[in-house]
Amino acid sequence: MNFYSLNKKAPDVSFKDAVIKGLAPDRGLYFPKSIKPLTKGFFKNIEYFSNEEIAYEVIKQFVADEIPERILKEIIKETINFDFPVVAVEDNIATLELFHGPTMAFKDVGARFMARCLGYFNQINNTAKVTVLVATSGDTGGAVASGFLGVEGVDVVILYPSGKVSEVQEKQLTTLGKNITAIEVNGTFDDCQTMVKNAFLDTDLLGSKNLTSANSINVARWLPQMFYFFFAYKQLKNKHKQIVFSVPSGNFGNICAGLMAQQLGLPVKQFIASTNINDIVPNYMNTGVYQPKPSKQTISNAMDVGDPSNFVRILEIFKNNSSKLKDTLSSYSFTDNETKEVMKFLYEKCNYITDPHGAVGYLGLKKYGIDKETQGIFLETAHPVKFLDVVSPIITKQIELPKQILKVIHKEKRAINISTYEELKAYLLKS
């Protein structure tokens, strides 16, 4: 399987090179040359497959023969060795809980898969040390730090916006040490992401550093997110209802993976991209004009993105045909007040504690409208404990800290403060 740049001004590359490069030389995101639907027999019998077997069938065409079957299956086994339960919340509405991994966020899947792929490629090629450079608006940082911790031949540098991630999120990415470095940026997530993109275009830096990215721009971070849409379908298949997924969306990698799952044949009636007031895509769906804006800070901080990178991949899936896109994708935005109100409602009326992002996903389902013939699923992308400063006052209850959080919450934060790209470049060249 080859991958091409969406800017179409760079050579096609293999899966391995797409993983190692992260971003194409023309600054485009990589996209697979072909997408082959899975067989009808696979979907007919999906409930008889293990999650590991499902994940292998889903990903193997994109990896092709660049990772041997035995190694790829071992990578998958280590990537998804936790649960992905569908939990009923209301009649015809349930949540897909994606927070049962080591950092309690959906990004554990992509980060663990990518770390193991990159580790394998480094091992067989005996390449120079790779520096993974990544920007985070919240959960990516902790997931990448955990996924790459101790991986030989890989250093990880994580940029995050100062004061704009939760305490738990910050501890997860600043306390591990070893091959993980946290850089606290005086700015927004968009500033962090711009610095990362600038680094990949800096010929001086690229001449001395083997850089790659672990954001969802990287195909090895993005594509494994298809797995849990299939895991949800496996659990829901026998309900014989049409499925609508509502995905809390910031950089749009997660919902783009869902749309890729649909391209592979997954039966989905509709996808909903639910956002906070950073409403670039809802506005595009209404006006046909894509207009990036400076991001605004909200209580659902992982979605505080003013120029979502992966939306260009969504447009590519639908060949830039806006009418076909609208047939499959709806998008709505919601305020912090609406988010808080529904968090309170879900706790008091449904006995379910949601984090701010999952609450936005639930709001998307309600706005779309779920009838008795439809099963609505909103993605609960992070454990509520990661947002205690928001959740506890709303439900007026203290949440017990899970063991994954207790491991880091009392550790000392270690981060390097910067304000400009020049400071980042100087650090990378020195290190």
PDB file of N, CA, C and O in Angstrom, residues 137 189 247-253 274-275 278 281 302-309:
ATOM      1  N   SER A 137      -3.559  19.164  22.600  1.00  0.00           N
ATOM      2  CA  SER A 137      -4.544  20.042  23.218  1.00  0.00           C
ATOM      3  C   SER A 137      -5.080  19.413  24.493  1.00  0.00           C
ATOM      4  O   SER A 137      -5.984  19.944  25.129  1.00  0.00           O
ATOM      5  N   PHE A 189      -3.210  25.847  21.505  1.00  0.00           N
ATOM      6  CA  PHE A 189      -2.883  24.601  20.800  1.00  0.00           C
ATOM      7  C   PHE A 189      -2.510  24.893  19.351  1.00  0.00           C
ATOM      8  O   PHE A 189      -1.594  24.271  18.800  1.00  0.00           O
ATOM      9  N   VAL A 247     -19.341  11.948  17.366  1.00  0.00           N
ATOM     10  CA  VAL A 247     -17.935  11.946  17.763  1.00  0.00           C
ATOM     11  C   VAL A 247     -17.524  13.349  18.202  1.00  0.00           C
ATOM     12  O   VAL A 247     -17.572  14.295  17.395  1.00  0.00           O
ATOM     13  N   PRO A 248     -17.136  13.529  19.478  1.00  0.00           N
ATOM     14  CA  PRO A 248     -16.577  14.823  19.891  1.00  0.00           C
ATOM     15  C   PRO A 248     -15.348  15.119  19.029  1.00  0.00           C
ATOM     16  O   PRO A 248     -14.423  14.305  18.967  1.00  0.00           O
ATOM     17  N   SER A 249     -15.329  16.267  18.376  1.00  0.00           N
ATOM     18  CA  SER A 249     -14.336  16.493  17.318  1.00  0.00           C
ATOM     19  C   SER A 249     -13.555  17.778  17.532  1.00  0.00           C
ATOM     20  O   SER A 249     -14.133  18.851  17.706  1.00  0.00           O
ATOM     21  N   GLY A 250     -12.221  17.636  17.507  1.00  0.00           N
ATOM     22  CA  GLY A 250     -11.333  18.781  17.617  1.00  0.00           C
ATOM     23  C   GLY A 250     -10.447  18.888  16.400  1.00  0.00           C
ATOM     24  O   GLY A 250     -10.618  19.749  15.543  1.00  0.00           O
ATOM     25  N   ASN A 251      -9.488  17.958  16.292  1.00  0.00           N
ATOM     26  CA  ASN A 251      -8.618  17.921  15.115  1.00  0.00           C
ATOM     27  C   ASN A 251      -9.171  16.989  14.031  1.00  0.00           C
ATOM     28  O   ASN A 251      -8.575  16.828  12.975  1.00  0.00           O
ATOM     29  N   PHE A 252     -10.299  16.337  14.304  1.00  0.00           N
ATOM     30  CA  PHE A 252     -11.105  15.549  13.361  1.00  0.00           C
ATOM     31  C   PHE A 252     -10.438  14.248  12.902  1.00  0.00           C
ATOM     32  O   PHE A 252     -10.885  13.633  11.942  1.00  0.00           O
ATOM     33  N   GLY A 253      -9.415  13.791  13.617  1.00  0.00           N
ATOM     34  CA  GLY A 253      -8.814  12.509  13.277  1.00  0.00           C
ATOM     35  C   GLY A 253      -9.718  11.342  13.621  1.00  0.00           C
ATOM     36  O   GLY A 253      -9.804  10.362  12.871  1.00  0.00           O
ATOM     37  N   SER A 274     -19.484  16.540  16.557  1.00  0.00           N
ATOM     38  CA  SER A 274     -19.972  17.437  17.600  1.00  0.00           C
ATOM     39  C   SER A 274     -18.797  18.255  18.134  1.00  0.00           C
ATOM     40  O   SER A 274     -17.790  17.688  18.561  1.00  0.00           O
ATOM     41  N   THR A 275     -18.936  19.576  18.091  1.00  0.00           N
ATOM     42  CA  THR A 275     -17.835  20.444  18.506  1.00  0.00           C
ATOM     43  C   THR A 275     -18.291  21.401  19.604  1.00  0.00           C
ATOM     44  O   THR A 275     -19.489  21.567  19.862  1.00  0.00           O
ATOM     45  N   ASN A 278     -15.603  26.198  19.015  1.00  0.00           N
ATOM     46  CA  ASN A 278     -14.668  26.215  17.893  1.00  0.00           C
ATOM     47  C   ASN A 278     -15.352  25.502  16.726  1.00  0.00           C
ATOM     48  O   ASN A 278     -15.202  24.307  16.512  1.00  0.00           O
ATOM     49  N   VAL A 281     -15.953  23.583  11.352  1.00  0.00           N
ATOM     50  CA  VAL A 281     -16.601  22.606  10.466  1.00  0.00           C
ATOM     51  C   VAL A 281     -18.121  22.777  10.444  1.00  0.00           C
ATOM     52  O   VAL A 281     -18.718  22.726   9.348  1.00  0.00           O
ATOM     53  N   ALA A 302      -9.747  19.496  24.633  1.00  0.00           N
ATOM     54  CA  ALA A 302      -9.152  18.718  23.544  1.00  0.00           C
ATOM     55  C   ALA A 302      -9.766  19.080  22.196  1.00  0.00           C
ATOM     56  O   ALA A 302      -9.232  18.689  21.155  1.00  0.00           O
ATOM     57  N   MET A 303     -10.880  19.806  22.214  1.00  0.00           N
ATOM     58  CA  MET A 303     -11.527  20.226  20.964  1.00  0.00           C
ATOM     59  C   MET A 303     -11.309  21.708  20.683  1.00  0.00           C
ATOM     60  O   MET A 303     -11.956  22.269  19.799  1.00  0.00           O
ATOM     61  N   ASP A 304     -10.385  22.328  21.416  1.00  0.00           N
ATOM     62  CA  ASP A 304     -10.100  23.747  21.191  1.00  0.00           C
ATOM     63  C   ASP A 304      -9.128  23.889  20.027  1.00  0.00           C
ATOM     64  O   ASP A 304      -7.937  24.167  20.185  1.00  0.00           O
ATOM     65  N   VAL A 305      -9.648  23.669  18.831  1.00  0.00           N
ATOM     66  CA  VAL A 305      -8.835  23.665  17.616  1.00  0.00           C
ATOM     67  C   VAL A 305      -9.494  24.591  16.593  1.00  0.00           C
ATOM     68  O   VAL A 305     -10.675  24.430  16.274  1.00  0.00           O
ATOM     69  N   GLY A 306      -8.718  25.546  16.086  1.00  0.00           N
ATOM     70  CA  GLY A 306      -9.266  26.516  15.149  1.00  0.00           C
ATOM     71  C   GLY A 306      -9.015  26.202  13.688  1.00  0.00           C
ATOM     72  O   GLY A 306      -9.525  26.899  12.806  1.00  0.00           O
ATOM     73  N   ASP A 307      -8.227  25.167  13.427  1.00  0.00           N
ATOM     74  CA  ASP A 307      -7.926  24.762  12.048  1.00  0.00           C
ATOM     75  C   ASP A 307      -7.684  23.253  12.047  1.00  0.00           C
ATOM     76  O   ASP A 307      -6.541  22.795  11.994  1.00  0.00           O
ATOM     77  N   PRO A 308      -8.740  22.450  12.110  1.00  0.00           N
ATOM     78  CA  PRO A 308      -8.591  20.999  12.269  1.00  0.00           C
ATOM     79  C   PRO A 308      -7.887  20.340  11.085  1.00  0.00           C
ATOM     80  O   PRO A 308      -8.386  20.336   9.962  1.00  0.00           O
ATOM     81  N   SER A 309      -6.729  19.757  11.368  1.00  0.00           N
ATOM     82  CA  SER A 309      -5.868  19.224  10.306  1.00  0.00           C
ATOM     83  C   SER A 309      -6.541  18.144   9.472  1.00  0.00           C
ATOM     84  O   SER A 309      -6.366  18.081   8.258  1.00  0.00           O
TER      85      SER A 309
END
